[in-house]
XYZ file of C-alpha atoms in Angstrom:
701
model
C 0.000 0.000 0.000
C 1.216 3.505 -0.868
C 0.834 6.335 1.646
C 2.585 9.638 0.832
C 4.162 11.777 3.553
C 5.074 15.443 3.239
C 7.135 17.402 5.748
C 8.235 21.034 5.496
C 10.050 23.238 7.992
C 11.437 26.746 7.745
C 13.296 28.625 10.465
C 14.795 32.064 10.962
C 17.373 32.977 13.612
C 19.503 36.013 14.340
C 20.740 38.036 17.245
C 23.306 40.172 18.942
C 25.134 40.071 22.234
C 22.053 41.391 24.026
C 19.282 39.594 22.142
C 18.845 36.389 20.153
C 15.765 34.808 18.621
C 14.703 31.684 16.754
C 11.445 31.281 14.830
C 10.389 28.049 13.157
C 7.255 27.011 11.262
C 6.577 23.445 10.145
C 3.946 21.352 8.399
C 3.601 17.561 8.392
C 1.032 15.464 6.533
C 0.875 11.682 6.396
C -1.674 9.668 4.494
C -2.482 6.478 6.351
C -1.824 3.062 4.864
C -5.285 2.120 6.109
C -8.026 4.414 4.715
C -9.334 7.044 7.130
C -6.121 7.133 9.171
C -4.592 10.375 7.828
C -2.612 12.628 10.148
C -1.862 16.355 9.808
C 0.200 18.610 12.089
C 1.380 22.225 12.143
C 4.177 23.391 14.409
C 5.257 26.838 15.559
C 8.405 27.469 17.628
C 9.639 30.683 19.189
C 12.771 30.933 21.345
C 14.142 34.245 22.563
C 16.921 35.417 24.864
C 17.297 38.975 26.145
C 19.945 40.635 28.358
C 18.471 43.927 29.632
C 21.490 44.265 31.910
C 24.907 42.684 32.197
C 23.934 40.550 35.197
C 20.487 39.356 34.050
C 19.135 37.257 31.190
C 15.490 36.613 30.300
C 14.221 34.059 27.839
C 11.502 31.741 26.635
C 11.033 28.551 24.606
C 7.546 28.107 23.128
C 6.157 25.349 20.901
C 2.555 25.190 19.651
C 1.371 22.171 17.634
C -2.236 21.896 16.411
C -2.967 18.539 14.785
C -5.794 16.384 13.505
C -6.156 12.663 12.897
C -8.859 10.553 11.363
C -10.125 7.720 13.569
C -9.646 4.542 11.584
C -11.625 1.559 12.941
C -8.654 -0.676 13.805
C -9.237 -3.362 11.206
C -5.817 -5.048 11.309
C -7.121 -7.892 13.471
C -10.346 -8.164 11.406
C -8.391 -8.378 8.144
C -6.125 -10.995 9.698
C -9.102 -13.139 10.719
C -11.147 -12.674 7.525
C -11.787 -15.806 5.480
C -9.802 -15.367 2.236
C -12.467 -17.299 0.311
C -15.182 -14.711 1.082
C -15.742 -11.872 -1.381
C -16.120 -8.456 0.330
C -18.821 -7.254 -2.146
C -22.102 -8.647 -3.380
C -23.005 -8.613 -7.059
C -24.868 -5.318 -6.564
C -21.689 -3.746 -5.062
C -23.078 -3.736 -1.522
C -20.914 -5.048 1.277
C -21.071 -8.802 1.731
C -20.712 -10.839 4.885
C -17.118 -11.891 5.565
C -16.686 -14.682 8.058
C -14.160 -14.225 10.817
C -14.422 -10.846 12.556
C -16.555 -9.051 10.002
C -15.988 -7.266 6.711
C -13.032 -4.891 7.282
C -13.906 -2.801 4.210
C -17.406 -2.210 5.587
C -15.936 -1.257 8.958
C -13.797 1.375 7.248
C -16.713 2.703 5.190
C -19.076 3.092 8.139
C -16.558 4.521 10.593
C -16.418 8.303 10.512
C -14.540 10.303 13.072
C -11.632 12.519 13.925
C -9.457 13.681 16.789
C -8.182 17.241 16.962
C -5.509 18.358 19.398
C -3.942 21.684 20.258
C -0.821 21.356 22.403
C 1.359 24.053 23.877
C 4.718 23.308 25.526
C 6.885 26.140 26.749
C 8.793 27.810 29.508
C 9.998 31.242 30.578
C 13.141 31.722 32.613
C 15.237 34.309 34.408
C 18.952 34.078 35.131
C 20.564 36.495 37.572
C 24.268 36.660 38.308
C 24.142 37.524 42.005
C 27.934 37.586 42.114
C 30.706 36.655 39.732
C 30.458 33.010 40.794
C 26.837 32.723 41.926
C 23.984 32.263 39.430
C 20.286 32.092 40.279
C 17.892 30.621 37.726
C 14.122 30.463 37.930
C 12.046 28.717 35.290
C 8.331 28.125 34.851
C 7.257 25.576 32.275
C 3.885 24.301 31.178
C 2.431 21.561 29.004
C -1.165 22.158 27.906
C -3.184 19.796 25.726
C -6.749 20.140 24.468
C -8.222 17.179 22.584
C -11.632 16.921 20.940
C -12.894 13.725 19.344
C -16.067 12.812 17.478
C -17.101 9.507 15.942
C -20.274 8.818 13.992
C -21.668 5.487 12.797
C -24.667 5.490 10.436
C -27.406 2.897 10.178
C -26.182 -0.054 8.109
C -26.525 -3.816 7.696
C -23.858 -6.205 6.461
C -24.608 -9.351 8.469
C -26.335 -10.339 11.730
C -23.035 -9.772 13.570
C -22.048 -6.599 11.709
C -24.806 -4.030 11.705
C -25.978 -0.789 13.299
C -29.725 -0.492 13.875
C -29.549 3.147 15.048
C -27.067 5.805 14.076
C -24.687 6.613 16.901
C -22.490 9.550 17.904
C -19.636 9.562 20.420
C -18.108 12.857 21.573
C -15.175 13.376 23.901
C -13.038 16.171 25.316
C -9.726 15.347 26.993
C -7.488 18.031 28.457
C -4.286 18.047 30.474
C -2.744 20.920 32.394
C 0.792 20.339 33.640
C 3.251 22.857 35.037
C 6.660 22.850 36.700
C 8.437 25.562 38.681
C 12.211 25.190 39.060
C 14.523 27.345 41.152
C 18.247 26.621 41.264
C 21.329 28.286 42.706
C 24.647 27.510 41.006
C 28.120 28.308 42.410
C 31.301 28.004 40.293
C 34.888 28.271 41.499
C 38.066 27.767 39.491
C 41.337 28.218 41.324
C 44.702 26.864 40.175
C 44.253 23.096 39.712
C 40.770 22.978 41.245
C 37.383 23.424 39.612
C 34.234 23.244 41.715
C 30.598 23.453 40.682
C 27.793 23.385 43.274
C 24.079 23.350 42.508
C 21.044 23.313 44.752
C 17.430 23.492 43.719
C 13.773 23.184 44.548
C 11.018 22.156 42.116
C 7.239 21.947 42.199
C 5.120 20.084 39.630
C 1.414 19.595 39.095
C -0.328 17.246 36.668
C -4.032 17.463 35.950
C -6.091 15.485 33.448
C -9.788 15.873 32.750
C -12.171 14.047 30.435
C -15.772 14.593 29.419
C -17.529 12.216 27.066
C -21.012 11.339 25.898
C -22.971 9.238 23.419
C -26.241 9.684 21.603
C -28.251 7.724 19.036
C -31.052 8.372 16.574
C -29.560 11.662 15.420
C -31.786 13.727 13.144
C -29.186 13.715 10.361
C -25.682 12.326 9.878
C -23.707 15.165 8.333
C -20.605 16.311 10.325
C -22.198 19.682 10.996
C -24.990 17.793 12.824
C -22.673 15.783 15.098
C -23.924 17.145 18.424
C -25.386 15.215 21.356
C -28.514 17.337 21.733
C -29.603 16.349 18.206
C -30.154 12.756 19.324
C -31.181 10.585 22.260
C -28.570 10.593 25.046
C -27.220 7.164 26.081
C -26.785 7.364 29.887
C -24.270 4.506 30.095
C -22.031 6.250 27.545
C -21.780 9.566 29.368
C -19.217 10.467 32.006
C -16.823 13.009 33.434
C -13.562 12.251 35.238
C -10.375 13.944 36.361
C -7.104 13.179 38.110
C -4.634 15.475 39.861
C -1.231 14.683 41.300
C 1.679 16.798 42.446
C 5.410 16.414 43.055
C 7.895 18.351 45.139
C 11.652 17.839 44.871
C 14.867 19.031 46.459
C 18.049 18.476 44.481
C 21.755 18.939 45.090
C 24.819 18.339 42.908
C 28.592 18.641 43.361
C 31.102 18.506 40.504
C 34.782 18.617 41.388
C 37.810 18.349 39.076
C 41.453 18.307 40.094
C 44.208 18.931 37.531
C 41.773 17.941 34.739
C 42.531 14.330 35.673
C 40.502 13.419 38.734
C 36.724 13.804 38.613
C 34.019 13.569 41.246
C 30.267 14.020 40.889
C 27.745 13.537 43.683
C 24.000 14.181 43.547
C 21.043 13.846 45.870
C 17.300 14.118 45.200
C 14.446 14.057 47.654
C 11.233 13.539 45.697
C 7.730 13.601 47.109
C 4.640 12.430 45.214
C 0.969 12.747 46.115
C 0.359 9.315 44.559
C 1.614 7.663 47.736
C 0.318 7.734 51.311
C 1.807 9.913 54.021
C 4.145 7.202 55.316
C 5.694 6.535 51.896
C 5.328 9.871 50.117
C 9.033 10.741 49.883
C 11.888 8.894 48.260
C 15.627 9.556 48.605
C 17.801 9.083 45.529
C 21.563 9.644 45.892
C 24.354 9.001 43.380
C 28.134 9.308 43.198
C 30.582 8.944 40.300
C 34.376 9.130 40.080
C 36.640 9.304 37.049
C 40.333 9.220 36.260
C 41.583 10.611 32.928
C 44.711 8.492 32.744
C 45.717 9.914 29.360
C 46.392 13.259 31.078
C 49.046 11.671 33.264
C 52.670 12.425 32.255
C 53.524 8.740 31.826
C 50.837 8.354 29.116
C 50.756 11.772 27.429
C 53.663 10.832 25.140
C 52.068 7.570 24.011
C 51.637 7.316 20.226
C 49.175 4.440 20.429
C 46.830 5.495 23.266
C 45.343 8.931 22.677
C 42.609 8.721 25.313
C 42.076 6.639 28.440
C 39.460 7.315 31.082
C 38.432 4.956 33.873
C 35.179 5.606 35.705
C 32.895 4.082 38.334
C 29.491 5.120 39.596
C 26.627 4.153 41.850
C 23.205 5.719 42.070
C 19.502 5.315 42.739
C 16.549 6.640 40.731
C 12.829 6.449 41.473
C 9.624 5.712 39.587
C 6.058 6.668 40.533
C 4.247 5.916 37.256
C 0.934 4.765 38.638
C -2.511 6.319 38.686
C -3.304 8.913 41.328
C -6.255 6.783 42.528
C -4.405 3.466 42.864
C -3.978 3.807 46.623
C -7.704 4.410 47.175
C -10.723 2.125 47.161
C -13.028 3.310 44.407
C -16.668 2.721 43.581
C -17.586 2.272 39.935
C -20.897 3.875 38.983
C -21.070 3.010 35.280
C -23.134 -0.113 35.957
C -26.677 -0.628 34.673
C -29.187 -3.431 35.070
C -32.758 -4.117 33.938
C -35.284 -4.872 36.695
C -39.051 -5.185 37.023
C -41.854 -6.258 34.764
C -41.514 -3.084 32.744
C -37.801 -3.865 32.158
C -36.586 -0.487 33.396
C -32.885 0.336 33.031
C -31.584 1.163 36.499
C -28.225 2.715 37.370
C -26.016 0.866 39.836
C -22.597 0.730 41.427
C -20.047 -1.872 42.401
C -16.595 -2.157 43.910
C -14.016 -0.813 41.485
C -10.414 -0.311 42.513
C -9.231 -1.886 45.775
C -7.063 0.364 47.932
C -3.396 -0.150 48.714
C -2.208 2.432 51.244
C 1.219 0.765 51.386
C 2.213 1.804 47.854
C 5.688 3.341 47.773
C 8.348 4.478 45.330
C 9.840 1.964 42.943
C 13.624 2.367 43.102
C 16.438 1.301 40.800
C 20.041 1.234 42.014
C 22.896 0.724 39.579
C 26.594 0.130 39.956
C 28.701 0.787 36.884
C 32.397 0.325 36.124
C 33.606 1.470 32.731
C 36.383 2.793 30.570
C 36.874 4.961 27.484
C 39.868 4.132 25.307
C 41.074 5.894 22.174
C 43.843 4.709 19.879
C 45.827 6.487 17.163
C 44.425 10.016 17.561
C 40.992 8.615 18.407
C 40.584 6.831 15.112
C 39.637 3.820 17.183
C 37.318 4.558 20.104
C 36.090 1.943 22.553
C 33.697 2.561 25.425
C 32.728 -0.370 27.652
C 30.707 -0.601 30.871
C 29.937 -3.421 33.261
C 26.690 -2.766 35.136
C 24.576 -4.278 37.852
C 21.090 -2.763 37.986
C 18.642 -3.764 40.711
C 15.027 -2.600 40.789
C 13.103 -2.979 44.042
C 9.440 -2.481 44.860
C 8.432 -2.721 41.195
C 5.034 -1.093 40.632
C 2.831 -3.518 38.676
C -0.791 -4.539 38.481
C -1.378 -7.747 40.445
C -4.380 -9.926 39.534
C -7.051 -10.080 42.233
C -8.999 -13.175 43.271
C -12.671 -13.307 42.345
C -13.918 -12.949 45.918
C -12.592 -9.350 45.914
C -15.521 -8.494 43.662
C -13.440 -6.398 41.244
C -14.244 -8.442 38.154
C -12.445 -11.303 36.381
C -9.564 -9.263 34.911
C -9.046 -6.561 37.549
C -5.702 -5.770 39.160
C -4.381 -3.974 42.226
C -1.276 -1.812 41.949
C 1.402 -3.126 44.291
C 5.143 -3.084 44.949
C 5.380 -6.664 43.844
C 8.945 -7.679 43.029
C 12.674 -7.075 42.964
C 14.590 -7.701 39.746
C 18.272 -7.551 38.839
C 19.745 -6.820 35.401
C 23.438 -7.519 34.907
C 25.387 -7.089 31.748
C 27.853 -5.316 29.538
C 27.348 -2.285 27.299
C 29.814 -1.240 24.641
C 30.301 1.367 21.948
C 33.132 0.965 19.460
C 33.947 2.994 16.360
C 36.627 3.292 13.721
C 37.127 6.321 11.469
C 39.640 6.950 8.721
C 40.030 8.485 5.292
C 41.318 7.216 1.975
C 42.036 10.188 -0.238
C 38.781 12.142 -0.455
C 36.785 9.285 1.041
C 36.060 9.706 4.757
C 34.280 6.994 6.644
C 33.233 5.978 10.152
C 32.033 2.552 11.303
C 30.313 2.068 14.648
C 29.116 -0.907 16.666
C 27.051 -0.545 19.850
C 25.398 -3.202 21.914
C 24.516 -4.669 25.257
C 24.351 -8.107 26.830
C 21.723 -8.474 29.571
C 20.861 -11.155 32.119
C 17.554 -10.577 33.923
C 16.429 -12.419 37.066
C 13.676 -11.972 39.660
C 15.152 -11.821 43.166
C 11.939 -11.882 45.190
C 8.254 -11.068 45.089
C 7.770 -8.271 47.574
C 7.884 -9.549 51.130
C 7.323 -13.122 49.973
C 10.642 -14.695 48.981
C 9.432 -18.305 48.753
C 10.604 -19.977 45.538
C 7.128 -21.311 44.693
C 5.408 -17.912 44.922
C 4.562 -16.294 41.597
C 2.552 -13.633 39.791
C 0.587 -14.361 36.634
C -0.057 -11.868 33.849
C -0.197 -11.623 30.071
C -3.930 -12.126 29.545
C -5.065 -13.167 26.067
C -8.601 -11.963 26.800
C -10.000 -15.512 26.726
C -9.271 -16.524 30.307
C -5.704 -17.614 29.588
C -2.619 -15.935 31.067
C 0.681 -16.717 29.389
C 3.359 -15.220 31.652
C 4.601 -16.033 35.133
C 6.944 -13.955 37.289
C 8.768 -16.115 39.803
C 11.926 -15.966 41.884
C 15.008 -17.060 39.933
C 13.462 -16.514 36.473
C 13.376 -13.532 34.069
C 10.458 -11.209 34.766
C 7.340 -11.861 32.688
C 8.569 -15.233 31.375
C 6.208 -17.353 29.276
C 4.776 -20.304 31.191
C 3.081 -23.336 29.675
C 3.591 -26.839 28.330
C 6.690 -28.008 26.506
C 5.853 -29.677 23.200
C 7.528 -32.937 22.116
C 5.732 -33.431 18.822
C 2.388 -34.648 17.438
C 0.604 -37.918 18.222
C 0.711 -40.053 15.040
C -1.696 -42.883 15.973
C -3.853 -44.318 18.750
C -1.021 -46.514 20.011
C 1.120 -43.454 20.706
C -1.747 -41.760 22.530
C -2.292 -44.781 24.769
C 1.415 -45.309 25.500
C 2.471 -41.718 26.231
C 1.288 -39.271 28.901
C -1.592 -37.205 27.524
C -4.551 -35.044 28.443
C -7.916 -36.767 28.528
C -9.578 -36.431 25.144
C -6.413 -36.200 23.038
C -6.459 -38.062 19.722
C -3.966 -38.596 16.882
C -2.966 -35.254 15.405
C -2.894 -33.479 18.789
C 0.222 -32.064 20.420
C 2.392 -34.195 22.709
C 3.060 -32.292 25.908
C 6.070 -33.054 28.090
C 5.466 -34.903 31.366
C 7.696 -32.653 33.494
C 6.660 -34.232 36.806
C 7.159 -37.806 35.564
C 3.823 -38.921 37.039
C 2.612 -40.530 33.815
C -0.126 -38.071 32.867
C -0.389 -34.431 31.812
C -1.760 -31.966 34.346
C -1.302 -28.288 35.098
C 1.658 -29.283 37.279
C 3.567 -30.150 34.078
C 3.596 -26.539 32.922
C 7.009 -24.895 33.055
C 8.932 -21.875 31.792
C 9.071 -21.932 27.994
C 10.833 -18.694 27.025
C 11.653 -15.124 27.952
C 10.558 -11.945 26.118
C 13.808 -10.209 27.154
C 16.554 -10.216 24.477
C 20.019 -11.388 25.500
C 21.720 -9.041 23.052
C 20.652 -5.629 21.720
C 22.881 -4.460 18.880
C 23.315 -1.491 16.592
C 25.537 -0.848 13.593
C 26.224 2.564 12.081
C 28.255 3.589 9.073
C 28.921 6.990 7.539
C 30.704 7.647 4.252
C 31.617 11.011 2.757
C 33.088 11.513 -0.715
C 33.317 14.989 -2.203
C 29.722 16.286 -2.222
C 28.124 12.942 -1.312
C 27.273 11.566 2.124
C 25.880 8.089 2.805
C 24.753 6.777 6.199
C 23.323 3.385 7.180
C 21.878 2.395 10.574
C 21.048 -1.204 11.488
C 19.237 -2.337 14.668
C 19.158 -5.903 15.930
C 18.190 -7.982 18.931
C 18.887 -11.626 19.680
C 17.551 -14.212 22.099
C 14.011 -13.083 22.897
C 10.777 -15.007 22.403
C 7.333 -13.868 21.232
C 3.995 -15.423 22.152
C 1.831 -15.505 19.013
C -1.442 -14.657 20.730
C -3.340 -13.933 17.520
C -2.680 -17.539 16.502
C -3.875 -18.813 19.879
C -7.197 -16.951 20.223
C -9.613 -18.563 17.786
C -13.329 -18.208 18.568
C -14.284 -19.832 15.253
C -12.833 -21.560 12.205
C -11.569 -18.737 10.050
C -8.464 -17.664 8.185
C -5.689 -19.769 9.694
C -2.025 -18.861 9.404
C -0.132 -20.440 6.529
C 1.610 -22.932 8.828
C -1.546 -25.098 8.773
C -0.675 -26.037 5.197
C 1.863 -28.375 6.783
C -0.622 -29.691 9.350
C -1.069 -33.298 10.426
C -3.430 -35.056 7.970
C -2.629 -38.616 8.894
C 0.113 -40.811 10.292
C 3.636 -39.488 9.621
C 2.431 -36.390 7.737
C 3.677 -33.895 10.357
C 5.371 -33.983 13.745
C 5.304 -30.207 14.324
C 1.933 -28.869 13.129
C -1.180 -30.399 14.780
C -4.506 -31.143 13.133
C -6.875 -28.229 12.503
C -9.362 -27.618 15.304
C -11.381 -24.648 16.506
C -10.519 -25.386 20.128
C -9.370 -28.141 22.419
C -6.048 -29.152 23.958
C -3.948 -27.741 21.107
C -4.824 -24.228 22.276
C -3.426 -24.674 25.768
C -0.570 -22.285 26.549
C 2.475 -24.103 25.161
C 5.679 -23.899 23.156
C 3.583 -24.295 20.008
C 2.785 -20.553 20.152
C 6.323 -19.478 21.092
C 8.420 -18.034 18.256
C 11.898 -16.577 17.929
C 11.733 -12.776 18.168
C 15.312 -12.108 17.012
C 15.650 -9.678 14.124
C 17.964 -7.354 12.240
C 16.542 -4.252 10.539
C 17.927 -1.557 8.270
C 16.502 1.270 10.329
C 17.746 4.223 8.304
C 19.447 4.641 4.944
C 20.212 8.183 3.789
C 22.041 9.674 0.820
C 22.854 13.409 0.766
C 24.254 15.498 -2.084
C 25.544 19.014 -1.362
C 24.844 21.338 -4.244
C 27.231 24.195 -5.130
C 26.567 27.328 -3.080
C 26.479 29.473 -6.228
C 24.058 27.279 -8.186
C 21.671 30.232 -8.540
C 23.399 33.406 -9.860
C 23.217 36.250 -7.382
C 22.011 34.049 -4.489
C 24.535 32.798 -1.952
C 23.658 29.804 0.211
C 25.407 28.706 3.390
C 24.264 25.145 2.760
C 22.167 23.639 -0.013
C 21.561 19.907 -0.210
C 19.125 17.311 -1.483
C 18.613 13.979 0.225
C 16.943 10.593 -0.162
C 16.050 8.625 2.937
C 14.484 5.240 3.668
C 13.235 4.216 7.122
C 12.561 0.598 8.144
C 13.819 -0.471 4.759
C 14.245 -4.187 5.418
C 13.740 -6.586 8.337
C 15.363 -10.001 8.621
C 13.469 -12.216 11.065
C 12.032 -15.688 11.449
C 8.960 -14.415 13.278
C 5.780 -15.125 11.303
C 3.849 -12.043 12.482
C 3.726 -8.521 11.117
C 6.563 -7.201 13.291
C 8.988 -8.700 15.855
C 8.994 -5.425 17.842
C 6.120 -5.898 20.282
C 5.639 -4.000 23.506
C 3.262 -4.638 26.361
C 1.038 -3.125 29.019
C 3.654 -3.624 31.775
C 6.935 -5.444 32.423
C 5.072 -8.687 33.126
C 3.074 -8.643 29.871
C 5.464 -7.965 27.004
C 6.029 -9.567 23.574
C 2.487 -10.950 23.304
C 1.259 -10.428 19.754
C -2.513 -9.926 19.539
C -2.337 -8.325 16.076
C 0.252 -5.562 16.206
C 0.111 -2.874 13.510
C 2.707 -3.634 10.820
C 5.923 -1.606 10.738
C 5.819 0.652 7.686
C 8.639 1.461 5.282
C 8.993 5.172 4.561
C 10.810 6.726 1.601
C 11.619 10.436 1.790
C 13.021 12.890 -0.738
C 13.865 16.343 0.521
C 15.647 19.648 0.054
C 17.467 21.570 2.817
C 18.464 25.220 2.368
C 20.398 27.469 4.751
C 21.272 31.058 3.953
């Protein structure tokens, strides 16, 4: 599918010693690969700096970005499940029934909606030199967002499961108001071989979100200018208003000390307080310290012809995380419940237990110890940077599944400090640069090796304690977090093959009801039958290696750059293959399915349910990949190409993004995120990664 993208940006900057300014205006337009998914954005930037007196500087940085996006109906999963044998149109060109999850073309046609957003991000600041060495800075920043959405569905009929008996309108307004006030005092001293920098500060932040939404049906007419709730019948269950507010207060301190440009010391301390936590756990302390030794500045190494740079460093520090909802520590009542009672079948509003409180919520903290070195050879033509790290995260904030007797519903969770996890590994960054005549080039290789392990689950350190997550939406959970294993590991049955005949079924451990053509699950307990106790860890979503390759070539007026990303050793759970409510468009692997004895020992017989859809290795796939992330070619045109017009820089460029992906994963993309750290790399129909080709012109004068 072809979807053009256009991007334009023009900027103007100038200034003097007392005043500088920058003004930029941009426009971006992207046609969606799926119809009715276009996106358009304008951007306006204004930065100024003014010195009304020698000891004071005033300034601002403003960005305003209005945008609009069409609301496509999300038909990737429907198209994936559509029966390929069904025609989408009838003979009279009306939409036909498509078995699976409905006719995706009809869903696109009858979905009409948009989202419009106006966002302003900016700050104003004042800097005052109180003395020659003492600088006071005060800054006030804000992030404002105003979103309006409307979606209209007309009356239509495609099939009994895909129809709309009454036209329907949904309207929403979503706003956020965030601000931050920062005040810092900075002291600098440079005397002989000593350089000292001290900073102290105090910050206040406030975050507020508000939403207002409503629904109506039986609108008088369906034109966009008639999309208003009062022109239809209000749907009480689709109307609501909510808001959340949370604040933060922080104290921060930093010391930088350098002696003889060889010995370095940095120490920091933050005291952060968040209103998301109760009074007993509201504040978190986060210190850090780092030391460095620039060995190449020592007399015994300064004359070295081979080693041009050598720095040894070590650090330790703690950072905090409070990314939970403001209401997670409270018990909440949910009012959006309705039930029909009485002989007249009246719709009555109701309420039930919503969120369950957890007053013991506290800061998640990550401490890291790092030992590293920077080495340069032959005038830094060869640069190597390597770090050994040990990163431990305690009191991880995750959603823990609640038992049914809590009354929260079958898939509800309670936010809790549920685990401690350690990540150990190596990070490196190596590059080589050189020139051959007029050809200049640089080759780079970055990467990391990571080992992840759960140390404990909150206060419970028993080895058989665990947390389940990774819901497929059908009652199955595919991940387990347990002491000694990587966080969010996949948990299910190991697969040994496919039963070929009745004799095999009777002789080997199996689940009651299995027949030839079904999967053979491993009897991990050795008890002679297959039960839930035979489930085990079957893969981790965390890659062992994350790699990157960069290359830059320059020859005369040409520049070529190539970036490659890769990851190795992670697994993906193919959830879209596992959730099958009906017989519909199967993945192509079923072409090699078991059809009789000795026809396949890897692909089971085709069924719409049964034992073959238990959580198992059958749905686990290799998530390793290598991708050409960026490929760009630039040509610098002569500055005097237009008589009488002098350019500082004039160039044309061609660029490709996500050009090619090498992977064995059968899905649309091997890059799959998750809702939290315990539910990652579960593919329920991820939107395909798109390849983008760009041609552009850059002018500076």
